[in-house]
Amino acid sequence: MTNEEAWLAQDAALRNANDPADRLLAQALAQPALDPVPGNFAARVVLLAVRQPQPDDERIEMLLEYGLLGLLAALGLTTVWSFASGWLDRLLEAGSAPETGASLPGWFAIVLLCLALSAATGFFGPRTR
Amino acid sequence: MVARFLHLPATAGACRVSIAVNPVRQMQASEEKAMVEAVLARRPGAFEALVTTHEKLCWHIVNRMVRQPEDTRELCQEAFLRVYRNLSQFRFESSLKSWIGRIAFSVAVRHLKRKRIALEESTDDADAIADLGDNPEAVLVAADQAAKLHRAIEALAPLQRMLLTLYHLDELPIAEITVITGLSVGTIKSHLFRSRALLRGRLRALRD
């Protein structure tokens, strides 16, 4: 007998309930010991739902949040536009200066080393989970 | 009951197609659409009507899994609040009933996980069911047998108890139970088959 046939046979036995044991089992399964739903349940849920922030409020909040993020991004870009060229020039000068001994590939190696160190710390460090 | 799953479509997508051409389902769908639109338009009494319509299914799912009435009440409230918050995202791809059932199921599963209660295995299964056969002479009365059978059902794993209730009490088709639980048809049938066989075996031992 395949699984499907066994399943169908068991289901039919419970449905037909010719055997007293099957009848008893079918009755018990159809009338489990359930706690009743409290009478005022729906009204309570509605009260709680009304107290929640409404979807429209959330939409306004989200729009304001995006607006603020946009403003911050614009301010950041303006700052970079105004001052960054100076920083970049000084950085490149420092990198190519013979007395510092660090070239652009040297800076690149330092960045890579920092990344490797933080990855290793993250890997070997304490786990938060 | 057999007819409910004899012609089950192979995939959930096909299942939705077969539901869509059913006139009863179409009528239910239009009623559900009206109900959802009323709630989204914040018509007075609309959300309360939605909760009243579906509270029983939500309660059955959660209560069969967590058993404690107080926890059931809180989790059902949480489930309906989620429904309220996310109703605008409901796309009518399944019935509203299944969608709400799925939310209730996920809320109950999260609660059990938080409490570290196994979803599919029950530690006290063996003891509680073994109690059925402790004293066969004393349990000849059918009512007594039924009481012991109920104890055996209560001792099943949360998932099995819930599946038995959805199938036998709420009489949901297996296709709808797959939408609620996210389990496959085969897994659901397997759980139902094994738990019923276990109960049937213990009952037979009790009667012999």
GROMACS .gro file of C-alpha atoms in nm:
model
  337
    1MET     CA    1   0.000   0.000   0.000
    2THR     CA    2   0.145   0.338  -0.098
    3ASN     CA    3   0.150   0.632   0.139
    4GLU     CA    4  -0.135   0.794  -0.053
    5GLU     CA    5  -0.346   0.477  -0.037
    6ALA     CA    6  -0.279   0.440   0.335
    7TRP     CA    7  -0.375   0.804   0.383
    8LEU     CA    8  -0.697   0.766   0.185
    9ALA     CA    9  -0.787   0.446   0.371
   10GLN     CA   10  -0.732   0.609   0.708
   11ASP     CA   11  -0.932   0.915   0.608
   12ALA     CA   12  -1.218   0.704   0.473
   13ALA     CA   13  -1.224   0.494   0.791
   14LEU     CA   14  -1.259   0.808   1.003
   15ARG     CA   15  -1.520   0.956   0.770
   16ASN     CA   16  -1.735   0.643   0.754
   17ALA     CA   17  -1.676   0.563   1.122
   18ASN     CA   18  -1.809   0.207   1.095
   19ASP     CA   19  -1.577   0.093   1.369
   20PRO     CA   20  -1.666   0.222   1.721
   21ALA     CA   21  -1.301   0.319   1.780
   22ASP     CA   22  -1.294   0.520   1.457
   23ARG     CA   23  -1.621   0.687   1.557
   24LEU     CA   24  -1.482   0.781   1.896
   25LEU     CA   25  -1.162   0.914   1.740
   26ALA     CA   26  -1.351   1.113   1.475
   27GLN     CA   27  -1.569   1.268   1.746
   28ALA     CA   28  -1.272   1.357   1.962
   29LEU     CA   29  -1.091   1.516   1.668
   30ALA     CA   30  -1.394   1.719   1.566
   31GLN     CA   31  -1.455   1.839   1.922
   32PRO     CA   32  -1.115   1.916   2.073
   33ALA     CA   33  -1.085   2.068   2.419
   34LEU     CA   34  -1.054   2.432   2.313
   35ASP     CA   35  -1.071   2.739   2.530
   36PRO     CA   36  -1.359   2.959   2.411
   37VAL     CA   37  -1.298   3.293   2.239
   38PRO     CA   38  -1.364   3.571   2.496
   39GLY     CA   39  -1.697   3.744   2.433
   40ASN     CA   40  -1.554   4.095   2.396
   41PHE     CA   41  -1.250   3.992   2.196
   42ALA     CA   42  -1.331   4.180   1.873
   43ALA     CA   43  -1.418   4.501   2.058
   44ARG     CA   44  -1.090   4.488   2.252
   45VAL     CA   45  -0.887   4.437   1.935
   46VAL     CA   46  -1.061   4.734   1.772
   47LEU     CA   47  -0.974   4.954   2.072
   48LEU     CA   48  -0.610   4.849   2.049
   49ALA     CA   49  -0.604   4.903   1.672
   50VAL     CA   50  -0.745   5.255   1.704
   51ARG     CA   51  -0.467   5.344   1.949
   52GLN     CA   52  -0.202   5.234   1.698
   53PRO     CA   53  -0.042   5.486   1.462
   54GLN     CA   54  -0.258   5.506   1.153
   55PRO     CA   55  -0.112   5.410   0.812
   56ASP     CA   56  -0.146   5.772   0.688
   57ASP     CA   57   0.054   5.899   0.987
   58GLU     CA   58   0.322   5.644   0.908
   59ARG     CA   59   0.333   5.759   0.545
   60ILE     CA   60   0.384   6.123   0.651
   61GLU     CA   61   0.652   6.013   0.898
   62MET     CA   62   0.828   5.822   0.619
   63LEU     CA   63   0.811   6.121   0.382
   64LEU     CA   64   0.959   6.348   0.649
   65GLU     CA   65   1.233   6.093   0.713
   66TYR     CA   66   1.322   6.076   0.344
   67GLY     CA   67   1.314   6.456   0.324
   68LEU     CA   68   1.556   6.485   0.614
   69LEU     CA   69   1.787   6.223   0.461
   70GLY     CA   70   1.781   6.413   0.130
   71LEU     CA   71   1.868   6.738   0.308
   72LEU     CA   72   2.160   6.573   0.490
   73ALA     CA   73   2.288   6.422   0.165
   74ALA     CA   74   2.268   6.764  -0.010
   75LEU     CA   75   2.457   6.931   0.279
   76GLY     CA   76   2.723   6.658   0.265
   77LEU     CA   77   2.769   6.700  -0.108
   78THR     CA   78   2.798   7.079  -0.072
   79THR     CA   79   3.061   7.036   0.196
   80VAL     CA   80   3.257   6.791  -0.018
   81TRP     CA   81   3.226   7.020  -0.319
   82SER     CA   82   3.354   7.318  -0.120
   83PHE     CA   83   3.640   7.160   0.076
   84ALA     CA   84   3.727   6.814  -0.051
   85SER     CA   85   3.941   6.919  -0.344
   86GLY     CA   86   4.183   7.080  -0.101
   87TRP     CA   87   4.199   6.765   0.116
   88LEU     CA   88   4.250   6.542  -0.183
   89ASP     CA   89   4.537   6.754  -0.316
   90ARG     CA   90   4.708   6.753   0.024
   91LEU     CA   91   4.662   6.377   0.055
   92LEU     CA   92   4.809   6.312  -0.288
   93GLU     CA   93   5.098   6.550  -0.212
   94ALA     CA   94   5.170   6.364   0.113
   95GLY     CA   95   5.153   6.032  -0.069
   96SER     CA   96   5.399   6.133  -0.338
   97ALA     CA   97   5.639   6.325  -0.108
   98PRO     CA   98   5.973   6.144  -0.102
   99GLU     CA   99   6.042   6.225   0.269
  100THR     CA  100   5.726   6.044   0.396
  101GLY     CA  101   5.821   5.727   0.214
  102ALA     CA  102   5.452   5.650   0.143
  103SER     CA  103   5.327   5.642  -0.215
  104LEU     CA  104   4.971   5.590  -0.343
  105PRO     CA  105   5.021   5.210  -0.355
  106GLY     CA  106   5.157   5.248   0.000
  107TRP     CA  107   4.830   5.411   0.115
  108PHE     CA  108   4.640   5.134  -0.060
  109ALA     CA  109   4.839   4.871   0.131
  110ILE     CA  110   4.769   5.048   0.461
  111VAL     CA  111   4.394   5.053   0.390
  112LEU     CA  112   4.405   4.683   0.302
  113LEU     CA  113   4.590   4.605   0.625
  114CYS     CA  114   4.328   4.796   0.827
  115LEU     CA  115   4.049   4.606   0.656
  116ALA     CA  116   4.224   4.273   0.717
  117LEU     CA  117   4.278   4.358   1.085
  118SER     CA  118   3.914   4.455   1.143
  119ALA     CA  119   3.795   4.142   0.963
  120ALA     CA  120   4.025   3.928   1.179
  121THR     CA  121   3.904   4.103   1.496
  122GLY     CA  122   3.546   4.040   1.389
  123PHE     CA  123   3.618   3.677   1.312
  124PHE     CA  124   3.816   3.592   1.626
  125GLY     CA  125   3.645   3.834   1.861
  126PRO     CA  126   3.355   3.753   2.095
  127ARG     CA  127   3.026   3.651   1.931
  128THR     CA  128   2.718   3.844   2.029
  129ARG     CA  129   2.472   3.563   1.951
  130MET     CA  130  -1.391   1.460   0.339
  131VAL     CA  131  -1.188   1.252   0.095
  132ALA     CA  132  -1.315   1.462  -0.193
  133ARG     CA  133  -1.147   1.763  -0.037
  134PHE     CA  134  -0.802   1.644  -0.135
  135LEU     CA  135  -0.858   1.379  -0.402
  136HIS     CA  136  -0.815   1.627  -0.686
  137LEU     CA  137  -0.560   1.852  -0.529
  138PRO     CA  138  -0.363   2.052  -0.785
  139ALA     CA  139   0.009   1.987  -0.790
  140THR     CA  140   0.116   2.342  -0.713
  141ALA     CA  141  -0.008   2.631  -0.507
  142GLY     CA  142  -0.037   2.840  -0.823
  143ALA     CA  143  -0.264   2.583  -0.984
  144CYS     CA  144  -0.461   2.574  -0.662
  145ARG     CA  145  -0.528   2.945  -0.687
  146VAL     CA  146  -0.649   2.896  -1.045
  147SER     CA  147  -0.887   2.621  -0.943
  148ILE     CA  148  -1.018   2.836  -0.658
  149ALA     CA  149  -1.067   3.134  -0.889
  150VAL     CA  150  -1.307   2.949  -1.121
  151ASN     CA  151  -1.519   2.824  -0.833
  152PRO     CA  152  -1.839   3.038  -0.816
  153VAL     CA  153  -1.869   3.000  -0.438
  154ARG     CA  154  -1.509   3.113  -0.401
  155GLN     CA  155  -1.577   3.406  -0.637
  156MET     CA  156  -1.867   3.518  -0.419
  157GLN     CA  157  -1.652   3.485  -0.108
  158ALA     CA  158  -1.376   3.682  -0.282
  159SER     CA  159  -1.610   3.970  -0.365
  160GLU     CA  160  -1.738   3.974  -0.005
  161GLU     CA  161  -1.382   3.972   0.121
  162LYS     CA  162  -1.289   4.255  -0.114
  163ALA     CA  163  -1.579   4.463   0.014
  164MET     CA  164  -1.479   4.388   0.372
  165VAL     CA  165  -1.114   4.480   0.313
  166GLU     CA  166  -1.210   4.801   0.133
  167ALA     CA  167  -1.442   4.897   0.418
  168VAL     CA  168  -1.164   4.847   0.673
  169LEU     CA  169  -0.916   5.045   0.463
  170ALA     CA  170  -1.174   5.323   0.424
  171ARG     CA  171  -1.208   5.313   0.807
  172ARG     CA  172  -1.581   5.261   0.795
  173PRO     CA  173  -1.717   5.232   1.150
  174GLY     CA  174  -1.759   4.871   1.258
  175ALA     CA  175  -1.576   4.731   0.955
  176PHE     CA  176  -1.267   4.609   1.139
  177GLU     CA  177  -1.476   4.469   1.422
  178ALA     CA  178  -1.677   4.272   1.162
  179LEU     CA  179  -1.355   4.140   1.011
  180VAL     CA  180  -1.227   4.030   1.353
  181THR     CA  181  -1.560   3.868   1.443
  182THR     CA  182  -1.563   3.677   1.113
  183HIS     CA  183  -1.213   3.536   1.151
  184GLU     CA  184  -1.152   3.528   1.528
  185LYS     CA  185  -1.252   3.163   1.557
  186LEU     CA  186  -0.994   3.039   1.306
  187CYS     CA  187  -0.723   3.259   1.457
  188TRP     CA  188  -0.815   3.137   1.806
  189HIS     CA  189  -0.813   2.772   1.698
  190ILE     CA  190  -0.470   2.800   1.539
  191VAL     CA  191  -0.310   2.984   1.830
  192ASN     CA  192  -0.488   2.798   2.110
  193ARG     CA  193  -0.402   2.456   1.970
  194MET     CA  194  -0.038   2.558   1.952
  195VAL     CA  195   0.018   2.749   2.277
  196ARG     CA  196  -0.271   2.607   2.487
  197GLN     CA  197  -0.265   2.879   2.754
  198PRO     CA  198  -0.584   3.093   2.721
  199GLU     CA  199  -0.408   3.412   2.837
  200ASP     CA  200  -0.124   3.368   2.586
  201THR     CA  201  -0.380   3.280   2.318
  202ARG     CA  202  -0.568   3.604   2.380
  203GLU     CA  203  -0.254   3.817   2.362
  204LEU     CA  204  -0.120   3.642   2.052
  205CYS     CA  205  -0.455   3.662   1.872
  206GLN     CA  206  -0.468   4.034   1.949
  207GLU     CA  207  -0.117   4.070   1.810
  208ALA     CA  208  -0.217   3.876   1.498
  209PHE     CA  209  -0.519   4.098   1.432
  210LEU     CA  210  -0.317   4.414   1.494
  211ARG     CA  211  -0.073   4.291   1.232
  212VAL     CA  212  -0.368   4.228   1.001
  213TYR     CA  213  -0.486   4.585   1.060
  214ARG     CA  214  -0.143   4.733   0.995
  215ASN     CA  215  -0.074   4.530   0.682
  216LEU     CA  216  -0.418   4.500   0.528
  217SER     CA  217  -0.328   4.748   0.252
  218GLN     CA  218  -0.062   4.498   0.140
  219PHE     CA  219  -0.314   4.212   0.101
  220ARG     CA  220  -0.325   4.136  -0.271
  221PHE     CA  221  -0.612   3.882  -0.279
  222GLU     CA  222  -0.373   3.612  -0.401
  223SER     CA  223  -0.520   3.379  -0.139
  224SER     CA  224  -0.841   3.400   0.062
  225LEU     CA  225  -0.847   3.656   0.342
  226LYS     CA  226  -0.912   3.368   0.580
  227SER     CA  227  -0.590   3.192   0.476
  228TRP     CA  228  -0.395   3.516   0.495
  229ILE     CA  229  -0.516   3.585   0.848
  230GLY     CA  230  -0.455   3.221   0.939
  231ARG     CA  231  -0.100   3.247   0.813
  232ILE     CA  232  -0.037   3.556   1.026
  233ALA     CA  233  -0.184   3.379   1.332
  234PHE     CA  234   0.034   3.076   1.262
  235SER     CA  235   0.352   3.281   1.231
  236VAL     CA  236   0.273   3.471   1.554
  237ALA     CA  237   0.219   3.139   1.738
  238VAL     CA  238   0.536   2.983   1.593
  239ARG     CA  239   0.742   3.285   1.699
  240HIS     CA  240   0.596   3.260   2.052
  241LEU     CA  241   0.684   2.889   2.077
  242LYS     CA  242   1.036   2.955   1.951
  243ARG     CA  243   1.081   3.232   2.206
  244LYS     CA  244   0.966   2.993   2.480
  245ARG     CA  245   1.189   2.718   2.334
  246ILE     CA  246   0.895   2.482   2.289
  247ALA     CA  247   0.943   2.227   2.012
  248LEU     CA  248   0.695   2.272   1.733
  249GLU     CA  249   0.694   1.918   1.601
  250GLU     CA  250   0.805   1.701   1.890
  251SER     CA  251   0.642   1.661   2.224
  252THR     CA  252   0.843   1.542   2.522
  253ASP     CA  253   0.545   1.424   2.722
  254ASP     CA  254   0.384   1.231   2.433
  255ALA     CA  255   0.487   0.890   2.549
  256ASP     CA  256   0.387   0.935   2.913
  257ALA     CA  257   0.051   1.091   2.843
  258ILE     CA  258  -0.044   0.834   2.585
  259ALA     CA  259   0.090   0.549   2.796
  260ASP     CA  260  -0.154   0.664   3.065
  261LEU     CA  261  -0.434   0.553   2.837
  262GLY     CA  262  -0.349   0.192   2.887
  263ASP     CA  263  -0.264   0.204   3.254
  264ASN     CA  264  -0.581   0.045   3.376
  265PRO     CA  265  -0.794  -0.095   3.092
  266GLU     CA  266  -1.057  -0.240   3.325
  267ALA     CA  267  -1.136   0.099   3.472
  268VAL     CA  268  -1.184   0.274   3.142
  269LEU     CA  269  -1.456   0.073   2.975
  270VAL     CA  270  -1.704   0.357   2.972
  271ALA     CA  271  -1.701   0.545   2.641
  272ALA     CA  272  -1.698   0.887   2.806
  273ASP     CA  273  -1.395   0.791   3.003
  274GLN     CA  274  -1.224   0.667   2.688
  275ALA     CA  275  -1.307   0.993   2.515
  276ALA     CA  276  -1.160   1.189   2.804
  277LYS     CA  277  -0.840   0.989   2.783
  278LEU     CA  278  -0.835   1.031   2.408
  279HIS     CA  279  -0.858   1.408   2.456
  280ARG     CA  280  -0.563   1.389   2.693
  281ALA     CA  281  -0.370   1.200   2.428
  282ILE     CA  282  -0.455   1.466   2.169
  283GLU     CA  283  -0.342   1.737   2.410
  284ALA     CA  284  -0.012   1.552   2.449
  285LEU     CA  285   0.063   1.571   2.077
  286ALA     CA  286   0.313   1.824   1.944
  287PRO     CA  287   0.176   2.179   1.890
  288LEU     CA  288   0.193   2.154   1.513
  289GLN     CA  289   0.012   1.820   1.502
  290ARG     CA  290  -0.262   1.942   1.739
  291MET     CA  291  -0.313   2.249   1.525
  292LEU     CA  292  -0.322   2.055   1.197
  293LEU     CA  293  -0.577   1.810   1.339
  294THR     CA  294  -0.796   2.100   1.450
  295LEU     CA  295  -0.780   2.281   1.118
  296TYR     CA  296  -0.858   1.963   0.927
  297HIS     CA  297  -1.120   1.802   1.152
  298LEU     CA  298  -1.284   2.091   1.336
  299ASP     CA  299  -1.254   2.381   1.092
  300GLU     CA  300  -1.277   2.137   0.800
  301LEU     CA  301  -1.027   2.332   0.595
  302PRO     CA  302  -0.909   2.167   0.274
  303ILE     CA  303  -0.544   2.065   0.274
  304ALA     CA  304  -0.472   2.325   0.002
  305GLU     CA  305  -0.583   2.599   0.242
  306ILE     CA  306  -0.379   2.452   0.529
  307THR     CA  307  -0.071   2.466   0.305
  308VAL     CA  308  -0.130   2.839   0.255
  309ILE     CA  309  -0.169   2.897   0.629
  310THR     CA  310   0.128   2.693   0.746
  311GLY     CA  311   0.359   2.712   0.445
  312LEU     CA  312   0.404   2.334   0.471
  313SER     CA  313   0.377   2.107   0.169
  314VAL     CA  314   0.072   1.885   0.104
  315GLY     CA  315   0.284   1.575   0.171
  316THR     CA  316   0.413   1.707   0.504
  317ILE     CA  317   0.065   1.797   0.623
  318LYS     CA  318  -0.075   1.458   0.524
  319SER     CA  319   0.217   1.286   0.690
  320HIS     CA  320   0.162   1.475   1.019
  321LEU     CA  321  -0.210   1.402   1.012
  322PHE     CA  322  -0.159   1.037   0.923
  323ARG     CA  323   0.100   0.973   1.192
  324SER     CA  324  -0.086   1.150   1.470
  325ARG     CA  325  -0.416   0.978   1.385
  326ALA     CA  326  -0.244   0.640   1.361
  327LEU     CA  327  -0.085   0.700   1.701
  328LEU     CA  328  -0.418   0.793   1.859
  329ARG     CA  329  -0.598   0.505   1.686
  330GLY     CA  330  -0.337   0.258   1.809
  331ARG     CA  331  -0.364   0.375   2.167
  332LEU     CA  332  -0.742   0.366   2.150
  333ARG     CA  333  -0.736   0.011   2.020
  334ALA     CA  334  -0.502  -0.092   2.301
  335LEU     CA  335  -0.739   0.070   2.547
  336ARG     CA  336  -1.039  -0.120   2.412
  337ASP     CA  337  -0.869  -0.460   2.386
   0.00000   0.00000   0.00000
